[in-house]
mmCIF file of C-alpha atoms in Angstrom:
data_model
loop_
_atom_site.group_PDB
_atom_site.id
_atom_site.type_symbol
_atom_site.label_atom_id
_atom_site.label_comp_id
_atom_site.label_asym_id
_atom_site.label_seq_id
_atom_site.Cartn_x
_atom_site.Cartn_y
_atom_site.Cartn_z
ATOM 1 C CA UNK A 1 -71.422 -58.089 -0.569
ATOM 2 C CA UNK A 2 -72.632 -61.840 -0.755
ATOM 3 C CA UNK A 3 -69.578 -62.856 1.770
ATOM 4 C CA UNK A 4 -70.868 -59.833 4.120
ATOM 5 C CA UNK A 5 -74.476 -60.882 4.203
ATOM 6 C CA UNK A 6 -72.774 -64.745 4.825
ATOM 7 C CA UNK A 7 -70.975 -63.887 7.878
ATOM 8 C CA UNK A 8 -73.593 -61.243 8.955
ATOM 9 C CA UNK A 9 -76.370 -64.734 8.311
ATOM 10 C CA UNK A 10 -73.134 -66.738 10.085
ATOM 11 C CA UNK A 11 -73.084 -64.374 13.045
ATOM 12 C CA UNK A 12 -76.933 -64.427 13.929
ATOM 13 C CA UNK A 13 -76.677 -68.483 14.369
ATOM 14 C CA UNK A 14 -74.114 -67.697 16.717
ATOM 15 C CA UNK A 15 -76.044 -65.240 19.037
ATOM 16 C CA UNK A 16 -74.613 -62.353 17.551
ATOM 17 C CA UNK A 17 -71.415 -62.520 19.492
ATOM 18 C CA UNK A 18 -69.289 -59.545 18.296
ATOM 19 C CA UNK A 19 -68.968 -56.707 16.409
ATOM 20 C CA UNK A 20 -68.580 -55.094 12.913
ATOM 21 C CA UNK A 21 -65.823 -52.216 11.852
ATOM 22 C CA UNK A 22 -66.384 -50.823 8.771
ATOM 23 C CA UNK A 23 -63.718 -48.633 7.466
ATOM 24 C CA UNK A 24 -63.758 -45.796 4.892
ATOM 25 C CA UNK A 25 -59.943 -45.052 3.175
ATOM 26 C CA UNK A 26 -60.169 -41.071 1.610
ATOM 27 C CA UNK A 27 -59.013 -40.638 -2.039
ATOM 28 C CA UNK A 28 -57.786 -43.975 -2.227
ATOM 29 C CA UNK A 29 -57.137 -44.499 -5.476
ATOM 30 C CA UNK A 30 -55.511 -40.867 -5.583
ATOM 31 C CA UNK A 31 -52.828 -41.463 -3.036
ATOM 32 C CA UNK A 32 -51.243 -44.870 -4.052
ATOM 33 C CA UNK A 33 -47.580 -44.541 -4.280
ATOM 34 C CA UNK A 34 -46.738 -46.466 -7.801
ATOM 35 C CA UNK A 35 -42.995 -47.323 -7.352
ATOM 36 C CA UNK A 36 -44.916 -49.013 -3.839
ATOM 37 C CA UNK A 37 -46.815 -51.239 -6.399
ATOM 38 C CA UNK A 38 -43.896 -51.368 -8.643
ATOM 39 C CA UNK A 39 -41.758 -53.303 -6.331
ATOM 40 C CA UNK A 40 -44.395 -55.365 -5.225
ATOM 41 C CA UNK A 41 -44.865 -56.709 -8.662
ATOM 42 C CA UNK A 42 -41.224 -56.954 -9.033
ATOM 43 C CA UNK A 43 -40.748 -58.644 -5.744
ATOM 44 C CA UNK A 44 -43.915 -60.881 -6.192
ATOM 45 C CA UNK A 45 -42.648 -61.668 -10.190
ATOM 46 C CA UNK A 46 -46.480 -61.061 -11.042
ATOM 47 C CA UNK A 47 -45.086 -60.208 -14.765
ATOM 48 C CA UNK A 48 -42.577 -60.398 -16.600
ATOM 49 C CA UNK A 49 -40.154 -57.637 -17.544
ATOM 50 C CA UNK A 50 -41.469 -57.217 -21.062
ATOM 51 C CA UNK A 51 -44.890 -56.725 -19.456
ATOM 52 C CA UNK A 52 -43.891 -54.481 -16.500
ATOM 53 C CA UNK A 53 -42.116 -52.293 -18.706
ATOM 54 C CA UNK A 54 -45.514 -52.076 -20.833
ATOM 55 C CA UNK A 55 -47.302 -51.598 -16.777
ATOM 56 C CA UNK A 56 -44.926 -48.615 -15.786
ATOM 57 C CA UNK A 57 -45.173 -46.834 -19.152
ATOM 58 C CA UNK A 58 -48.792 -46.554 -19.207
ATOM 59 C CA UNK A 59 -48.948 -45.187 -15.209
ATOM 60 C CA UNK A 60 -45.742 -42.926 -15.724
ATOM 61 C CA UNK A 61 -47.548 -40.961 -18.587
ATOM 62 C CA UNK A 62 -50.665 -40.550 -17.258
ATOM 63 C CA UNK A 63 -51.318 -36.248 -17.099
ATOM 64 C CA UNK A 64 -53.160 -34.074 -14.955
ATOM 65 C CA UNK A 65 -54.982 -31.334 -15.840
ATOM 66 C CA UNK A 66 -55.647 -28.070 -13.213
ATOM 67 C CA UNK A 67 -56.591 -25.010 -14.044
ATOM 68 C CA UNK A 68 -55.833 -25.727 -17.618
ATOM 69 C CA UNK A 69 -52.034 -26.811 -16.865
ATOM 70 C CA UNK A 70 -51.107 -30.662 -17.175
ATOM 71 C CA UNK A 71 -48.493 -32.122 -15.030
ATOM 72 C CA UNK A 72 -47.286 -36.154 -14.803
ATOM 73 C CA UNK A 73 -47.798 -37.562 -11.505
ATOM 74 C CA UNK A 74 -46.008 -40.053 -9.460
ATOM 75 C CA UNK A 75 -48.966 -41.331 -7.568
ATOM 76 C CA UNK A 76 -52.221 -42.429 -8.051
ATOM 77 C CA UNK A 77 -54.472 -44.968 -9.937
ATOM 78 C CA UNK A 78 -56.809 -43.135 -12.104
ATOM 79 C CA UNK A 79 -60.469 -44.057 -11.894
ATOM 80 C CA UNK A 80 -61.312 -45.157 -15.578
ATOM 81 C CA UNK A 81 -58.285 -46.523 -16.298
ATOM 82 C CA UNK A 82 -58.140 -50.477 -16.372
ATOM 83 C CA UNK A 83 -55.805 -51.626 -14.894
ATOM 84 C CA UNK A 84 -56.555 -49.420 -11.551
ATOM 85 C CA UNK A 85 -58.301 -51.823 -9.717
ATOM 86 C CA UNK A 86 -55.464 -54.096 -10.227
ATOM 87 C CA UNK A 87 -53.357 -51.818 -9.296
ATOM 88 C CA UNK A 88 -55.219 -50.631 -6.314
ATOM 89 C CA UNK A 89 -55.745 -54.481 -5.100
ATOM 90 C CA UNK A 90 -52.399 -54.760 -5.192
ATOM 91 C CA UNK A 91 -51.571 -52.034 -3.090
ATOM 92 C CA UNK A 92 -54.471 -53.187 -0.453
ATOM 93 C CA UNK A 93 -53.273 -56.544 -0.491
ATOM 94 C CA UNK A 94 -50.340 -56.284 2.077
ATOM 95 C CA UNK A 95 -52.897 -55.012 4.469
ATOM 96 C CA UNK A 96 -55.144 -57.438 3.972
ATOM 97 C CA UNK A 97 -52.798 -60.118 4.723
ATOM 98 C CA UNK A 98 -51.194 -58.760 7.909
ATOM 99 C CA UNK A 99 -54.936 -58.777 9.127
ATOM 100 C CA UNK A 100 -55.765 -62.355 7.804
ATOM 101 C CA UNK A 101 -52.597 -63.337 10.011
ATOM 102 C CA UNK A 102 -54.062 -62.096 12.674
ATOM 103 C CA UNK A 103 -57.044 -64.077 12.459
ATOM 104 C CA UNK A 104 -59.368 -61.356 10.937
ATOM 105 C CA UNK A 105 -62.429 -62.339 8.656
ATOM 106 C CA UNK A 106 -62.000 -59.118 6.764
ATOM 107 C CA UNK A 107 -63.998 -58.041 3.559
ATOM 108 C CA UNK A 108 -62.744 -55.675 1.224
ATOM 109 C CA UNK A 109 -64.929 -53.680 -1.784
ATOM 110 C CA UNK A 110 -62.772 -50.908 -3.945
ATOM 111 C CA UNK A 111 -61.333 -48.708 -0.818
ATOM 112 C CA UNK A 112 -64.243 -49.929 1.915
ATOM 113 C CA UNK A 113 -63.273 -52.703 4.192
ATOM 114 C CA UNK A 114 -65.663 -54.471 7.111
ATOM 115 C CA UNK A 115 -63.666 -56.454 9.642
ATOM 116 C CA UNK A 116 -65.389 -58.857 11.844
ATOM 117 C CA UNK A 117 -64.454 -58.354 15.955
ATOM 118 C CA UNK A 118 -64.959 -61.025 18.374
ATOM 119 C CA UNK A 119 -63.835 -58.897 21.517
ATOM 120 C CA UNK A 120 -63.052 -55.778 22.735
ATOM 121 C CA UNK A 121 -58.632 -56.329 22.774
ATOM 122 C CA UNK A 122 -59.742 -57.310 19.094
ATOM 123 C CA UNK A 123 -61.083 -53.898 18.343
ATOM 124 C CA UNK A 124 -58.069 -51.717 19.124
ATOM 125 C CA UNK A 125 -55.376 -54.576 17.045
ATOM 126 C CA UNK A 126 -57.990 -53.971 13.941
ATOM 127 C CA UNK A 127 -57.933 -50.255 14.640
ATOM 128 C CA UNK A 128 -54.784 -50.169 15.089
ATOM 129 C CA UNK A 129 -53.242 -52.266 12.144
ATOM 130 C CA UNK A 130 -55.378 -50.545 9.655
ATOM 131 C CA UNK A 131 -54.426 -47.371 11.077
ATOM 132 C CA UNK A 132 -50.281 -47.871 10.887
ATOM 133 C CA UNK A 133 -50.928 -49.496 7.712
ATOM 134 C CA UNK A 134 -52.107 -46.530 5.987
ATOM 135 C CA UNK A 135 -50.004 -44.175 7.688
ATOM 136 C CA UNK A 136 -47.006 -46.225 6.300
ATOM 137 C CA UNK A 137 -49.032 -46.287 2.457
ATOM 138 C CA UNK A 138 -49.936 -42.867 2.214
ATOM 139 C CA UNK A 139 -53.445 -43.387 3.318
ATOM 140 C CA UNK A 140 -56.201 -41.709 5.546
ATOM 141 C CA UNK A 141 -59.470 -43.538 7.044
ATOM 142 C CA UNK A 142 -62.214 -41.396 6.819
ATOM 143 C CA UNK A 143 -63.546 -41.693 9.844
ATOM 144 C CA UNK A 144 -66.720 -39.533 9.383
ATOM 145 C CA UNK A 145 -67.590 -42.598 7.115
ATOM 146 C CA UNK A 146 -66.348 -45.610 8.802
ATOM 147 C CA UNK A 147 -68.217 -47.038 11.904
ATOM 148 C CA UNK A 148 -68.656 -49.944 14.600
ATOM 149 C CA UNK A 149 -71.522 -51.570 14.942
ATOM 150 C CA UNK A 150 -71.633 -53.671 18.486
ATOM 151 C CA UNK A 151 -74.368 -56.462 17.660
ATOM 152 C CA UNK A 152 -75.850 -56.916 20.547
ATOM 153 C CA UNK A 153 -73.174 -58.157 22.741
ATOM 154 C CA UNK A 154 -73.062 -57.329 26.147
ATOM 155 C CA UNK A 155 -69.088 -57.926 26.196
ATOM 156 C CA UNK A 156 -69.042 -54.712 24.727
ATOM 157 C CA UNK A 157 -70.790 -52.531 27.352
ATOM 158 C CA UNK A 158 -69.832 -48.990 27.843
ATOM 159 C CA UNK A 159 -67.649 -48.667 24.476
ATOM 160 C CA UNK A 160 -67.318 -45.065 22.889
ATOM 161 C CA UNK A 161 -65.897 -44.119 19.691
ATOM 162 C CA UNK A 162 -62.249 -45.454 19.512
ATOM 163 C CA UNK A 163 -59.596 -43.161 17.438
ATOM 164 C CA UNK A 164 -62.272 -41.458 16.544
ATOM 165 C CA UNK A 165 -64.552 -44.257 14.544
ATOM 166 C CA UNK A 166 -68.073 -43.753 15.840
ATOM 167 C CA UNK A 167 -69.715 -45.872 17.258
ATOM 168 C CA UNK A 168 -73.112 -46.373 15.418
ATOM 169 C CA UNK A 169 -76.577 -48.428 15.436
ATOM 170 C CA UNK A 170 -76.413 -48.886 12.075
ATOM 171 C CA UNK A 171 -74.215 -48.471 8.768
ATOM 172 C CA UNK A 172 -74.666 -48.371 4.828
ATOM 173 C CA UNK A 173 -72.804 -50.088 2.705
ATOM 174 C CA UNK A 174 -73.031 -51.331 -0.816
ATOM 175 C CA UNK A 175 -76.492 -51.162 -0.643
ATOM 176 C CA UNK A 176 -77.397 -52.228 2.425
ATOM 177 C CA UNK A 177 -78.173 -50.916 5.794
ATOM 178 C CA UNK A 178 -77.033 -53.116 7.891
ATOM 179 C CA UNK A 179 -77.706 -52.609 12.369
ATOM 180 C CA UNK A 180 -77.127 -53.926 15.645
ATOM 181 C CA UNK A 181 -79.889 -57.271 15.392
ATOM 182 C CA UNK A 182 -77.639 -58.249 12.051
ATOM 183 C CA UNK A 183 -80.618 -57.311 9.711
ATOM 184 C CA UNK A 184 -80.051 -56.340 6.424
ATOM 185 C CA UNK A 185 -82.339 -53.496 4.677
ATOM 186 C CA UNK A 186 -81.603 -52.443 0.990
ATOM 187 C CA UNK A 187 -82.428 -48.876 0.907
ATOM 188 C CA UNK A 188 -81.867 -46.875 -2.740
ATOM 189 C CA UNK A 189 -80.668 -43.303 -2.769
#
């Protein structure tokens, strides 16, 4: 949150020129595809083969139970388990780099990403990069909690929700409500 309230205390020195997408990915940690991750560590040699072996076992015998049946799964990074997060960074990571090429200051918490937009072309390339990403990754936005918040820029006149992100006044996140004037408001639930 510290780099968000930076460029959010960056963006009020500069007039407030822009705007702020913050995006909302459903069941993330449910729907990563392992063997995705897999080759990614593989391809990336982020451990040896002594340790991935140790990696895979753990994630191929992790159980489900439903309705008082277990089943193994092939997806997924259960919450609890330590080494989701990594595992879930990893799997982000790809999309976070195609964005930081294109010259995106993006933010990324767990499965809720803010992307800072300097113009209107840039809102649609964010939109849609995110968007093909998770198609291609098994992933959904939820876009009943995602939102773009225009901070007071008149370059963005006469904007309505875009693929279905609304367009909003103001947005929580990670403790903070943040609005249009780039003022920050910790509200408790």
């Amino acid at each position: 949150m510290d780099n968000v309230i930076r460029l959010i205390n960056d963006k009020k020195q500069m007039s407030n020129k822009g705007a702020l997408l913050f995006l909302d990915m459903s069941s993330a940690y449910d729907n990563v595809i392992r063997e995705k991750v897999y080759k990614i560590i593989e391809n990336k040699k982020m451990l040896n083969e002594n340790e991935m072996k140790l990696f895979k076992f753990i994630h191929s015998n992790i159980e489900i139970k439903v309705g008082g049946k277990s089943c193994k799964t092939s997806r997924g990074a259960p919450q609890g388990l330590g080494t989701s997060p990594l595992f879930w960074n990893i799997y982000l990571n790809s999309l976070l780099e195609e964005l930081g090429i294109k010259n995106f200051k993006v933010f990324a918490y767990a499965d809720d990403l803010v992307i800072f937009i300097q113009n209107t072309c840039e809102i649609d390339e964010a939109i849609r990069t995110c968007f093909t990403w998770a198609e291609n990754h098994n992933m959904k936005f939820n876009e009943k909690k995602s939102g773009l918040i225009i901070l007071n820029n008149k370059k963005f006149k006469n904007l309505s929700n875009i693929k279905n992100i609304p367009l909003v006044n103001d947005y929580r996140y990670l403790g903070y409500e943040i609005n249009r004037k780039c003022n920050l408001v910790t509200f408790m639930k």
